[in-house]
Every structure is written in structure tokens, then in C-alpha cells.
Amino acid sequence: MNEQNELGLILNRSVEMDKISDFMEAMLTQMAREFPGRDLTVLAYTPSEPPRKIGTGRLNAQTRDMTYTPEE
């Protein structure tokens, strides 16, 4: 995790595109336990060379709202 509370993940090819938002929510939930009170961001990348960003998950620490935004 970097100074902006962002974590980049290169996803396995077996992760289905329609399951990425569920995976991101699970990651953010676990990260919130490790880093309470912090706004968190998870960036998902393809396992290609170079990796390509496919989505962003965010957790607002105050409201506990989680969002997932796929790349266009």
C-alpha cells in the first residue's frame, strides 16, 4: 500500500469479470480491519504485459460506503 492508501492488484486470469466488484469489496473489507479509519483504494489490473487497469474500488472510512468503478 502506498502513501495515498492505494493498493494495486494484478488479478489472476481465472477471476471472472462479473466477479471483480465482489472481490474488490472483500479486499476493502479486509483492508479496513487492518487500517481502520482510513479511506482506502484498490486498483485492479489484468495479468498482461504491461498490466492494464480494469477497475477501482474505494472505501470511505467515515460512511463505510464502498464503490467499484470499472475502466471504460
Coordinates of C-alpha atoms in Angstrom, one line a residue:
M1 CA 0.0 0.0 0.0
N2 CA 1.4 3.4 -0.9
E3 CA 1.1 6.8 0.9
Q4 CA -2.3 7.5 -0.7
N5 CA -3.7 4.3 0.9
E6 CA -3.9 2.7 -2.5
L7 CA -3.2 -1.0 -3.2
G8 CA -2.7 -2.3 -6.8
L9 CA -3.6 -5.9 -7.5
I10 CA -2.8 -7.9 -10.6
L11 CA -5.7 -10.4 -10.9
N12 CA -5.4 -14.0 -11.9
R13 CA -6.8 -14.9 -15.3
S14 CA -9.3 -17.1 -13.6
V15 CA -11.1 -14.2 -12.0
E16 CA -14.3 -13.6 -13.9
M17 CA -15.1 -10.0 -15.0
D18 CA -18.5 -10.1 -13.3
K19 CA -16.9 -11.2 -10.0
I20 CA -14.4 -8.4 -9.8
S21 CA -16.6 -6.0 -7.8
D22 CA -17.3 -8.7 -5.2
F23 CA -13.6 -9.4 -5.0
M24 CA -12.8 -5.7 -4.5
E25 CA -15.4 -5.4 -1.8
A26 CA -13.9 -8.4 0.1
M27 CA -10.4 -6.9 -0.2
L28 CA -11.6 -3.5 1.0
T29 CA -13.4 -5.1 4.0
Q30 CA -10.2 -6.9 5.0
M31 CA -8.0 -3.8 4.5
A32 CA -10.4 -1.8 6.6
R33 CA -9.8 -4.2 9.5
E34 CA -6.0 -3.7 9.1
F35 CA -6.2 0.1 8.5
P36 CA -9.2 1.4 10.5
G37 CA -10.2 5.0 9.9
R38 CA -8.5 5.3 6.6
D39 CA -10.1 5.9 3.2
L40 CA -8.8 3.1 1.0
T41 CA -8.5 2.4 -2.7
V42 CA -7.8 -0.9 -4.5
L43 CA -6.8 -0.8 -8.2
A44 CA -7.3 -4.0 -10.2
Y45 CA -5.1 -4.8 -13.2
T46 CA -5.0 -7.5 -15.9
P47 CA -2.2 -10.1 -15.8
S48 CA -0.9 -8.8 -19.1
E49 CA 2.4 -7.2 -20.1
P50 CA 2.2 -4.4 -19.3
P51 CA -0.7 -4.7 -16.8
R52 CA -3.9 -2.7 -17.8
K53 CA -6.1 -1.2 -15.1
I54 CA -9.6 -2.7 -15.3
G55 CA -11.2 -1.1 -12.2
T56 CA -11.0 0.8 -9.0
G57 CA -12.6 0.0 -5.6
R58 CA -12.9 2.7 -2.9
L59 CA -13.9 2.7 0.7
N60 CA -15.0 5.9 2.5
A61 CA -13.9 5.4 6.1
Q62 CA -16.4 7.8 7.6
T63 CA -19.5 6.5 5.8
R64 CA -18.3 2.9 5.2
D65 CA -19.6 3.2 1.6
M66 CA -17.8 1.1 -0.9
T67 CA -17.8 1.7 -4.6
Y68 CA -16.4 -0.1 -7.6
T69 CA -15.8 1.7 -10.9
P70 CA -14.8 -0.4 -14.0
E71 CA -12.5 1.2 -16.5
E72 CA -14.1 2.1 -19.8

